[in-house]
Structures are given as structure tokens and as C-alpha cells.
Coordinates of C-alpha atoms and ligand atoms in Angstrom, one line a residue:
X21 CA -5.5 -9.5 11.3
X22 CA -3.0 -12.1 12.9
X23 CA 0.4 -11.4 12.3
X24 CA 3.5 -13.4 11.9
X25 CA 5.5 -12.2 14.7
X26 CA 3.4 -12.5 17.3
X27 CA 3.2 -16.4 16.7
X28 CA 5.7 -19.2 16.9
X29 CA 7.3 -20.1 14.1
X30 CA 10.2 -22.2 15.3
X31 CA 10.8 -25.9 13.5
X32 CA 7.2 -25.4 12.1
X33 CA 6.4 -25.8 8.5
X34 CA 5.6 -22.5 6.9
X35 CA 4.0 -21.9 3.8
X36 CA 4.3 -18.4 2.6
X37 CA 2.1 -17.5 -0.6
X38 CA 4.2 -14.7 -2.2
X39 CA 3.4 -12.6 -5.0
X40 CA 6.5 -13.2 -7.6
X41 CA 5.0 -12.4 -10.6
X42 CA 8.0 -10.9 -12.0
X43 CA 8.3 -9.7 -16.0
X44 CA 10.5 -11.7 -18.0
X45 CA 11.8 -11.9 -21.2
X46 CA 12.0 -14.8 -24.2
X47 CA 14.9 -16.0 -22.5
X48 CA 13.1 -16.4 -19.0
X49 CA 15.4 -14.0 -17.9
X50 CA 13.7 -11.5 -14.9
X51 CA 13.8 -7.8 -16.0
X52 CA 12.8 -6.9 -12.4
X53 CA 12.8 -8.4 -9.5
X54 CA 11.8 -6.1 -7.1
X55 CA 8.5 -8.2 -6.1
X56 CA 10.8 -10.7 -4.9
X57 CA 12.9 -8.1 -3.3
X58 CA 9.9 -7.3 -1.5
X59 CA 9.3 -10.5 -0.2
X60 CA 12.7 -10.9 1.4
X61 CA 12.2 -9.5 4.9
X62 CA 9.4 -12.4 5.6
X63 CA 11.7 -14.7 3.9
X64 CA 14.9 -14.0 6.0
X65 CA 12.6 -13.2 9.3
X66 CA 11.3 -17.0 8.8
X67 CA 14.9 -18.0 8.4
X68 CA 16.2 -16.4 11.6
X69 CA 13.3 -17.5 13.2
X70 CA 14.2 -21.5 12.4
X71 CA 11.2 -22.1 10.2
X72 CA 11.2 -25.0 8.0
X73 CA 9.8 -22.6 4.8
X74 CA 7.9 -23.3 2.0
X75 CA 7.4 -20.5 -0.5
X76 CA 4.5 -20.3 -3.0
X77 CA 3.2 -17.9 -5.7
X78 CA 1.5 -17.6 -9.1
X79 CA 3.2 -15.9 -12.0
X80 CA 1.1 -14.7 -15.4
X81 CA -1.8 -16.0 -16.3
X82 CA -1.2 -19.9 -17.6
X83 CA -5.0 -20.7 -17.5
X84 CA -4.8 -23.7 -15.4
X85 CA -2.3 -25.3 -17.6
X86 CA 1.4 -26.2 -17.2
X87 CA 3.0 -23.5 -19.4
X88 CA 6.8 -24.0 -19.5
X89 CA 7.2 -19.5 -20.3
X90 CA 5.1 -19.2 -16.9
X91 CA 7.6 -21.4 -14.4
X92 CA 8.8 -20.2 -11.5
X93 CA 12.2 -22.1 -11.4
X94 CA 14.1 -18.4 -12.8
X95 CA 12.4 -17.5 -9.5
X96 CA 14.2 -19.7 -7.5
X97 CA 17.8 -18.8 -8.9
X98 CA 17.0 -15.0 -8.2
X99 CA 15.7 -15.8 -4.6
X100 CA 19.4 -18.2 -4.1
X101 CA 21.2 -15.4 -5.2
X102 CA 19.5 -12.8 -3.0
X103 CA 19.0 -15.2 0.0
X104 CA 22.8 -16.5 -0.6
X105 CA 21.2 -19.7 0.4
X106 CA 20.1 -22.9 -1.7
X107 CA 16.5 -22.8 -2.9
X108 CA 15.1 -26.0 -3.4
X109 CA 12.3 -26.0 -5.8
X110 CA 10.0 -28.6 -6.3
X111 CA 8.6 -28.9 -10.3
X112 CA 4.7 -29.9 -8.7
X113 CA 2.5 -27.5 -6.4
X114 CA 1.1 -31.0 -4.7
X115 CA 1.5 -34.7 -4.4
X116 CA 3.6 -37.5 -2.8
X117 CA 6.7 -35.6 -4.1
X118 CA 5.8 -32.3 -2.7
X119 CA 4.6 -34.3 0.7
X120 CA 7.6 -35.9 1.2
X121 CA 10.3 -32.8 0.4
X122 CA 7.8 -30.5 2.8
X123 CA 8.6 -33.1 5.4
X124 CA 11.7 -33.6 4.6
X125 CA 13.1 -29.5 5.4
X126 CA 15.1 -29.0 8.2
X127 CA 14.6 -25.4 10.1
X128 CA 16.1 -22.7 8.1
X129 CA 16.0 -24.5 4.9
X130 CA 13.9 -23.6 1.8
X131 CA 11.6 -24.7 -1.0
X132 CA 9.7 -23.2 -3.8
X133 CA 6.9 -25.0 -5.5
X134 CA 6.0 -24.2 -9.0
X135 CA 3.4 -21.7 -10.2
X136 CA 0.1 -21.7 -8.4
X137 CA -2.2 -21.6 -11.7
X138 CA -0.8 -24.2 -13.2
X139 CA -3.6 -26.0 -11.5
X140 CA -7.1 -25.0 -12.3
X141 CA -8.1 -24.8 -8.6
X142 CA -6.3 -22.4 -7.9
X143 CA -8.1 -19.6 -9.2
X144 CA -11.1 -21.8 -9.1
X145 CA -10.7 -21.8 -5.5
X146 CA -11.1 -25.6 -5.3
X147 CA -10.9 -27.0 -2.0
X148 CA -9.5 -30.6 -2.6
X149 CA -6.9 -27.9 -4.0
X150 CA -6.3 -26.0 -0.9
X151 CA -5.8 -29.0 1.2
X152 CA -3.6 -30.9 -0.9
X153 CA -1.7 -27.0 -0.9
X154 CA -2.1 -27.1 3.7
X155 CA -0.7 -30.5 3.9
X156 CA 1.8 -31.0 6.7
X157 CA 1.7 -27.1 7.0
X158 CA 1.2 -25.8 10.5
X159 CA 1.3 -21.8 9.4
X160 CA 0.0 -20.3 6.6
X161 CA 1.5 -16.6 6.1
X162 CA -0.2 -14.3 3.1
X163 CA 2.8 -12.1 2.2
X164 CA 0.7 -11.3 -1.3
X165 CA -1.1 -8.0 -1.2
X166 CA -1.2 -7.4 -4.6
X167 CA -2.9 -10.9 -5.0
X168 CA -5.4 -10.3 -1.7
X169 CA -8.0 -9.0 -3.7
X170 CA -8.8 -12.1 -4.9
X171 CA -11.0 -15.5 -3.7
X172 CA -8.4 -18.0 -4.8
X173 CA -7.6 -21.3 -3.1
X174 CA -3.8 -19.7 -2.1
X175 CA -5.5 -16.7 -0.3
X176 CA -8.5 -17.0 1.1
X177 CA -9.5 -21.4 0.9
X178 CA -6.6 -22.2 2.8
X179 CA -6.9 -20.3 5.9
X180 CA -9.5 -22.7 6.7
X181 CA -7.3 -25.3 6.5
X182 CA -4.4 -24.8 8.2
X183 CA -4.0 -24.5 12.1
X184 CA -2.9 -20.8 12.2
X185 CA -3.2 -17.9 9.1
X186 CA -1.5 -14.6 9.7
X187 CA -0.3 -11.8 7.4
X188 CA 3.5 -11.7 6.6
X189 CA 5.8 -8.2 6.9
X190 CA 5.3 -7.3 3.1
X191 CA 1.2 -8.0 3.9
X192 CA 1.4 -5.8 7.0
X193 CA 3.3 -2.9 5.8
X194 CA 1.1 -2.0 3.0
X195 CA -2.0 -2.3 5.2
X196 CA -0.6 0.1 8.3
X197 CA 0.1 2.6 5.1
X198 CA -3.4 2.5 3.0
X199 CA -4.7 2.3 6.5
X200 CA -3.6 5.9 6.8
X201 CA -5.5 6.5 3.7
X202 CA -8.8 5.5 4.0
X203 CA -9.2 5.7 7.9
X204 CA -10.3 8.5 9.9
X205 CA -9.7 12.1 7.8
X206 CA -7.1 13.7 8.4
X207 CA -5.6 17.0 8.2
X208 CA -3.7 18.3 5.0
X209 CA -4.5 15.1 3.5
X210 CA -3.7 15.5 -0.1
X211 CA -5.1 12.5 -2.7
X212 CA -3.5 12.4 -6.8
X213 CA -5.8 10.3 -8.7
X214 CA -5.2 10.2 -12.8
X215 CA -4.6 7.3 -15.3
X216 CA -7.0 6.9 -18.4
X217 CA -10.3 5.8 -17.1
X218 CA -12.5 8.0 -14.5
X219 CA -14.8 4.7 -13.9
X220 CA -11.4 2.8 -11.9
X221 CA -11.3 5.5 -9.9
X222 CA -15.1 6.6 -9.0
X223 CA -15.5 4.3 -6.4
X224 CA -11.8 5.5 -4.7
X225 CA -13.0 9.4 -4.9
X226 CA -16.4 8.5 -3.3
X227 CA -14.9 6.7 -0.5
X228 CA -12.3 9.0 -0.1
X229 CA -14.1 12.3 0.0
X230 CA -14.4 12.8 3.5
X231 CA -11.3 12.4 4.1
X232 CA -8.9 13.9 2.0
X233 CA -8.6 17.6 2.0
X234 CA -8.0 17.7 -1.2
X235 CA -8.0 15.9 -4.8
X236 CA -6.1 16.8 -7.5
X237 CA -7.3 15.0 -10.8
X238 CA -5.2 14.8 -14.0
X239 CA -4.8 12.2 -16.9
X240 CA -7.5 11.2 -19.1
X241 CA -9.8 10.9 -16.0
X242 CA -9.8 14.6 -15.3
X243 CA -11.9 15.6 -18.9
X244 CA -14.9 14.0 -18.0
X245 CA -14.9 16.1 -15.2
X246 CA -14.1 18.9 -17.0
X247 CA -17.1 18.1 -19.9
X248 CA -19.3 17.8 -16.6
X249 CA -18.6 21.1 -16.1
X250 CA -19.2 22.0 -19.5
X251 CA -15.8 22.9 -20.5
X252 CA -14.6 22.2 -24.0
X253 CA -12.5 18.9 -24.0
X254 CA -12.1 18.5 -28.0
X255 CA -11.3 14.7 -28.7
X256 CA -10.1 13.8 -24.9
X257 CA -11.3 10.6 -23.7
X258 CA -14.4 11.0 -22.3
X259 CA -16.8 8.4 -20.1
X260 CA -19.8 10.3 -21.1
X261 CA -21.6 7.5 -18.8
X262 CA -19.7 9.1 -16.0
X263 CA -21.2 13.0 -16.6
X264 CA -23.6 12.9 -14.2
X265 CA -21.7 10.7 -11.5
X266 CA -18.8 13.6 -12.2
X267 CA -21.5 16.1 -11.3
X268 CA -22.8 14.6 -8.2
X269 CA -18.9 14.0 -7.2
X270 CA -18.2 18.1 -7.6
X271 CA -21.6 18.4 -5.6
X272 CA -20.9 16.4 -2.8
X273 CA -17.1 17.4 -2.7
X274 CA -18.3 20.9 -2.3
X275 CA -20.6 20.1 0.9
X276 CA -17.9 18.6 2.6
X277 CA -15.5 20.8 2.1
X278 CA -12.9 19.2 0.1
X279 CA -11.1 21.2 -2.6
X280 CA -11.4 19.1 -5.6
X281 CA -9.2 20.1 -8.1
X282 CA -9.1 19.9 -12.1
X283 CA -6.6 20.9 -14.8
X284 CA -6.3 24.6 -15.8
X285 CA -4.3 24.2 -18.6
X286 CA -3.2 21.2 -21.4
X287 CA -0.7 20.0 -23.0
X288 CA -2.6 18.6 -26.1
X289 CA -1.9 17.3 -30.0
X290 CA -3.7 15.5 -32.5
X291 CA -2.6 12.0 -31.8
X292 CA -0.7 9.9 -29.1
X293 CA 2.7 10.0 -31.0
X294 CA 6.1 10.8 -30.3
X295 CA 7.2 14.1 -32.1
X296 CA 3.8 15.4 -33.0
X297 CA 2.9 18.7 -33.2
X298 CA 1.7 19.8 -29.3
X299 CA -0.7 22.9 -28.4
X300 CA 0.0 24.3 -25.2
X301 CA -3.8 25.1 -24.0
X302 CA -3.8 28.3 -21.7
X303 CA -6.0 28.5 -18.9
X304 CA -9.4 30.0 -20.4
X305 CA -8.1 28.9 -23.8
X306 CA -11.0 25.5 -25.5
X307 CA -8.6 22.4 -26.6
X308 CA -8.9 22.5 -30.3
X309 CA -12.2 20.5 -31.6
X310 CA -9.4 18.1 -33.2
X311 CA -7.2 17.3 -30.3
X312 CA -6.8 15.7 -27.1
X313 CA -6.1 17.0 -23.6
X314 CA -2.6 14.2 -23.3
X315 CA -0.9 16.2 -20.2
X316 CA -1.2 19.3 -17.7
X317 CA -0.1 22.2 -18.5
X318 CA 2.5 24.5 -16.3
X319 CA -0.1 26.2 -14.4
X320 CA -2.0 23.2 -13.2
X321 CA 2.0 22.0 -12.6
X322 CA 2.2 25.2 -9.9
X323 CA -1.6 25.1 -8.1
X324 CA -0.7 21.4 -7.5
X325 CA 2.9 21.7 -6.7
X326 CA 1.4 24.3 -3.9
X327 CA -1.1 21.7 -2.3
X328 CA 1.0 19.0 -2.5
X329 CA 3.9 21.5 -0.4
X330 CA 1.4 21.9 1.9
X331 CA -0.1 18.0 2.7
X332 CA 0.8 16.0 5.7
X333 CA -0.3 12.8 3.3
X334 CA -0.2 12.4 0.3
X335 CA -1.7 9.2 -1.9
X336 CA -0.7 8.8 -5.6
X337 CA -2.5 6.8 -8.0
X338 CA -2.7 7.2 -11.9
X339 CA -0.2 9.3 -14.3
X340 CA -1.1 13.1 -15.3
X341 CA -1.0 12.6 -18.7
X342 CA 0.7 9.8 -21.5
X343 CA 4.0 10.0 -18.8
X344 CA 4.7 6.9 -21.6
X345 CA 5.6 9.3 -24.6
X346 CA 8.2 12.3 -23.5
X347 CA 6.1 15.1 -25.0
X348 CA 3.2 13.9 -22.8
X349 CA 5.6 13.1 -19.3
X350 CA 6.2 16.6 -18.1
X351 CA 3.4 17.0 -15.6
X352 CA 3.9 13.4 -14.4
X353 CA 7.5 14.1 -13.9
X354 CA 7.2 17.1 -12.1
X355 CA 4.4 15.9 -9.7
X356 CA 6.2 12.5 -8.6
X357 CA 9.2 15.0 -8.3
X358 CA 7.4 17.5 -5.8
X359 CA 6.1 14.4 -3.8
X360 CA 9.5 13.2 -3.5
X361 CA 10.9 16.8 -2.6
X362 CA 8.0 17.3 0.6
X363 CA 8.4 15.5 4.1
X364 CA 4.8 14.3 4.1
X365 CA 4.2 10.8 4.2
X366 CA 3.9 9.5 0.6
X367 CA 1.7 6.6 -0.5
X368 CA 2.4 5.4 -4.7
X369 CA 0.5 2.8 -5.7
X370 CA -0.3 1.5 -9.5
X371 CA 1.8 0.4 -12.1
X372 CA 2.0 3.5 -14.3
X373 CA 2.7 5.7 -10.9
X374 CA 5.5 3.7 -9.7
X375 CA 7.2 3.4 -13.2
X376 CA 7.1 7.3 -13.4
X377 CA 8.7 7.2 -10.3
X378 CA 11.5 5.4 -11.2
X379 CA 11.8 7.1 -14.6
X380 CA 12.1 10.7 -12.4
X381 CA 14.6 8.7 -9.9
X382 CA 13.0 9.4 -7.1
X383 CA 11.5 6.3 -6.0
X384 CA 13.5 6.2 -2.7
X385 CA 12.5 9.2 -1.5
X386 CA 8.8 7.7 -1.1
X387 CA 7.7 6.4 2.2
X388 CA 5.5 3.5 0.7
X389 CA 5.7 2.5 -2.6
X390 CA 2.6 -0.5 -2.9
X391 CA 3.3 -3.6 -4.7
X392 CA -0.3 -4.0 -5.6
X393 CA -2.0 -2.0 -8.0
X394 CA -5.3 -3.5 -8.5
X395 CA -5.5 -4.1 -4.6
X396 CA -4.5 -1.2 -3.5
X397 CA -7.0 0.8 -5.5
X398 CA -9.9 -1.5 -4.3
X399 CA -8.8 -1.0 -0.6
X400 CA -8.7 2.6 -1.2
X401 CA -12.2 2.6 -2.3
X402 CA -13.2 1.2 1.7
X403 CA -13.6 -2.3 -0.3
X404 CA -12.4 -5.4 2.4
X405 CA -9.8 -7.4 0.5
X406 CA -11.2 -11.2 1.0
X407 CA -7.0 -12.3 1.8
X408 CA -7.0 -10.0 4.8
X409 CA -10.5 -10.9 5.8
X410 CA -9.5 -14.2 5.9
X411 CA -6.7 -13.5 8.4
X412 CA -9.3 -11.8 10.8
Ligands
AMP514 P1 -4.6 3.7 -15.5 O1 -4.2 2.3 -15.9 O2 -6.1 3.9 -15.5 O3 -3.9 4.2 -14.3 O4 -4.1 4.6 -16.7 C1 -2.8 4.7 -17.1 C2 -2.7 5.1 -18.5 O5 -3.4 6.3 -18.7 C3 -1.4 5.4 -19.1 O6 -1.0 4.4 -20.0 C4 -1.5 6.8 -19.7 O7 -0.9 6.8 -21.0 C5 -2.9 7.0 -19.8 N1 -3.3 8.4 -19.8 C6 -2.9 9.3 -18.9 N2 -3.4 10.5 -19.3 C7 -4.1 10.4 -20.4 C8 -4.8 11.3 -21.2 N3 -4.9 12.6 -21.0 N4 -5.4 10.8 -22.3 C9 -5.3 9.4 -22.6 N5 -4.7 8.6 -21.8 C10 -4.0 9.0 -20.7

């Protein structure tokens, strides 16, 4: 993968595809920025540097439409006020208009264009698209991880187009860190997988098997396995499809030596509610026929606390329970607590992971917190992300 300090940059027109796809509110106001936060150390690098920057990105899903809720022009204000530095945007992602103010940017100066999917080729991955998008550019930099997994015209059809592609510091970062992840095995290597559904994570566990030392499963995911084992589960979510893919899982794990772990005990109640009646579910104890397994209980709390004091690595993906509802958030808590509280490198990626993170306040005690949750889980799973193949 080429990166973008180890070419010239000076007085050349850079386009940098971002990923700023920020929430906001009815008001277009941004309820958090830190995608764009994330972005800045390309940004800045490119202004120090005496690029001549052009900065692109999607935001939502507008369907190849202009959408006026999905602009990217609150984006620009937050980047002026970060940058403390004007932002030029530019209402069109092509055209004479765009053309001109491309040419027009003096080195250090900066310009956003609007949202990439207001045109239809962009996730179509149209080529008239992409080179109308490479015109007058002489470096293309992909600073979007969380947008690599995909074929769009932004990420993968422009490298062809451009006379140099490389990966930007945000890009970089989070491949040096899943690289740790999913290359050779290593030692103490302890991988936390959970959220609601055991088929997202499948392909992550089988690639992962022989190398982590060990797996602690909880959330949803972990009763499938436990119903593969022929444990009780009451009304848990279940992927009976997923049984005997569970079983080979526990099978394999067990030739290779890795400890793969599952819940002991449950925190479990009758419906996902706040204030319901809970059950705490003692190891050796069956969840009730009418309730759900919704958190772990204390004593899976301790076993894992105890592996994850003694990794080297550790990689976080998926919740231990319904963190969402404060009944349900005690086993979440206390695990992104514990990987907080250990010098091992930490690795969090997925939405739900990195909001329990910042609902426990302990985000910065995380080495690398990823910005993409659908692409980080597909790299995980050995998968080669078609934006970084692109920049090989
Ligand atoms: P995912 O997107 O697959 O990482 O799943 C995240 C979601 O899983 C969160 O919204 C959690 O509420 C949900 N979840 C976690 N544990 C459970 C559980 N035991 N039963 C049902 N849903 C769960």
C-alpha cells in the first residue's frame, strides 16, 4: 500500500476522499464530529506540506439524488472551525465550476465538494464518474477506512485514474492496528466478539482461530453457541442455521488450542425493557423457558476480567449484552472497563463497542479505537478491502 508521506505532495492538487458521515440532527446541526476529527492529521499534514487540497466524502445514504438533509456544507463549517482556516466548499461534486475552483487553489488552501452519492455513479462505480471526480488531480489519497470496503467510483475507480493513489494517516493507522490482529498469531492474544447476530461474526472467529489465544463470546451471539452445546437458552436469540457451524467452531477451536470461551452465568428477563423484572441465572442454573439470556452475569464478568489481565492484545467487537438498556449494561461496562485498566494493546472497533466505551469514559485509555465498523469486521475476517487493494 503507497502512502502519503513517502510521495511529493508540494503545490499538487490533492483530492482526499474522507469519511464524514457524521450524525446530525433536524436542524443539520453535527451531534459528533469525531469522524472529522479523525481526518484532521491528513488534513493539516497536506497543509504543512503546501498541497493545494480538495476534500471529498459521502454522508447517508441520499440514493443518487440531491437531498438537501444529506449536504455536506455543516461539514465544512465544523472542518473551518477545527482547521481555523477557511473551507471553501463547492455546492457540485463535478463540472466546469468544480474544474475551474480545483484549479483555481493556491498551496495550503482548501475545498470541499458536496456529498459523493448525490450522484448515482458513485456507488454505481461509474467511470465517466470517476474521471470527471480525477480531473486536474495529480494525487488521489483514501483517508476512508470505514468506506474501503466498498467498490465505489471514490475508492477503488479512481485509482486508475489518477497519476499516483496512496493511503492517507487515518487509512494507515487503522491498517498497522487490525494488521496486528489478523497476522501472524501471537502470544496472549485475547479476541471479544459479541453484538446480536453469530452469522456477522462467523467468518471473523474462523479466520481468527489460529491466532488468538483466546475468544471470549457474549451478547446474543454467545446462545447459539451455548444451544450447540445443548444448554438451555429459554427465548435467547438463537441462529438455529448456525448450530452446527457453532459445533464445528468449538471442534476446530479445540484442535488448535484456543480457549474459546462462553457465558457461565445470565442476566435475563422476559422482555427488552427498562425496569423489568431480571433473573440473575447462576452458573448450572437453565434460563427460564420464558426469558432471554440479555447480559453476563458476574461470574462470566471475573473468568473474562482474568484473560483479558492477562492478554498482550486484545480486539473488541460487539457488546456483552443490551449495553443500550441499564439493566442489561453491566457486563459491557465492566469489560470495556478492564480493557481500559490493562497495558495490552487494545483494538475497539463497531459502533455499539465504541459507544460503550464512551458511556464507561474510558475511551482514551484505548490504543486504537477504528472508525469503521463494517470494515473493520470484514478485514478481521482475512477479507482484502477492495480501497486498500486498490492502493497496492
Ligand atoms: P451488533 O450490531 O451485531 O454488534 O449487535 C449489537 C446489538 O446487539 C446491540 O444493539 C445489543 O443490544 C444487541 N445485543 C447484545 N446482546 C444481546 C442479547 N443477549 N440479546 C439480544 N440482543 C443483544
Amino acid at each position: 500500500m503507497k502512502y502519503l508521506k513517502d510521495i511529493k505532495a508540494k503545490d499538487e492538487c490533492v483530492l482526499v476522499r474522507n469519511d464524514f458521515n457524521v450524525p446530525l440532527n433536524q436542524k443539520r446541526e453535527i451531534l459528533d464530529d469525531t469522524r472529522i476529527r479523525a481526518s484532521l492529521p491528513t488534513i493539516e499534514y497536506l497543509i504543512e506540506t503546501g498541497a493545494r487540497i480538495v476534500l471529498c466524502s459521502h454522508l447517508g445514504r441520499p440514493q443518487g439524488e440531491f437531498k438537501p438533509e444529506f449536504s455536506l456544507k455543516p461539514v465544512a463549517h465544523r472542518l473551518s472551525e477545527l482547521l481555523d482556516r477557511p473551507v471553501q466548499f463547492e455546492a457540485e461534486i463535478t463540472g466546469e465550476k468544480v474544474d475551474a475552483a480545483k484549479a483555481s487553489l493556491k498551496p495550503g488552501e482548501i475545498l470541499l465538494l458536496e456529498n459523493l452519492r448525490f450522484h448515482p455513479g458513485e456507488t454505481g462505480n461509474d467511470p465517466d464518474f470517476a474521471r470527471d471526480l480525477a480531473r486536474g488531480i495529480d494525487v488521489y489519497v483514501n483517508n476512508a477506512f470505514g468506506t474501503s470496503h466498498r467498490d465505489h467510483a471514490s475508492i477503488t475507480g479512481i485509482t486508475r485514474l489518477v497519476p499516483v493513489a496512496v493511503a492517507g494517516l487515518l487509512l494507515k493507522k487503522e491498517v498497522d492496528y487490525l494488521s496486528l490482529a489478523v497476522e501472524k498469531p501471537s502470544e496472549n492474544y485475547v479476541l471479544i466478539l459479541g453484538g446480536a447476530k453469530v452469522s456477522d461474526k462467523i467468518p471473523v472467529i474462523n479466520n481468527l482461530l489460529d491466532r488468538a489465544t483466546t475468544i471470549l463470546i457474549g451478547g446474543g451471539m454467545a446462545y447459539t453457541f451455548l444451544k450447540a452445546q445443548g444448554v438451555k437458552v429459554g427465548m435467547s436469540k438463537v441462529e438455529d442455521a448456525y448450530l452446527p457451524m457453532c459445533r464445528e467452531i468449538m471442534e476446530k477451536a479445540k484442535k488448535s488450542g484456543c480457549k474459546l470461551m462462553l457465558p457461565v452465568d445470565h442476566v435475563a428477563a422476559v422482555k427488552i425493557e427498562a425496569n423489568v423484572t431480571i433473573r440473575m441465572v447462576e452458573k448450572g442454573k437453565e434460563i427460564p423457558e420464558d426469558m432471554m439470556g440479555l447480559d453476563i452475569g458476574y461470574e462470566t464478568v471475573e473468568r473474562y476480567m482474568a484473560e483479558i489481565r492477562r492478554a498482550a492484545l486484545i480486539v473488541w467487537n460487539g457488546p456483552m449484552g443490551v449495553f443500550e438498556v441499564d439493566d442489561f449494561s453491566g457486563g459491557t461496562m465492566a469489560i470495556a472497563k478492564a480493557i481500559a485498566d490493562v497495558s495490552a494493546t487494545s483494538i475497539v472497533g463497531g459502533g455499539d463497542s465504541v459507544a460503550a466505551l464512551i458511556k464507561a469514559g474510558v475511551s482514551a485509555n484505548i490504543s486504537h479505537i477504528s472508525t469503521g465498523g463494517g470494515a473493520s469486521l470484514e478485514f478481521l475476517s482475512g477479507k482484502i478491502l477492495p480501497g486498500i487493494e486498490a492502493l497496492s
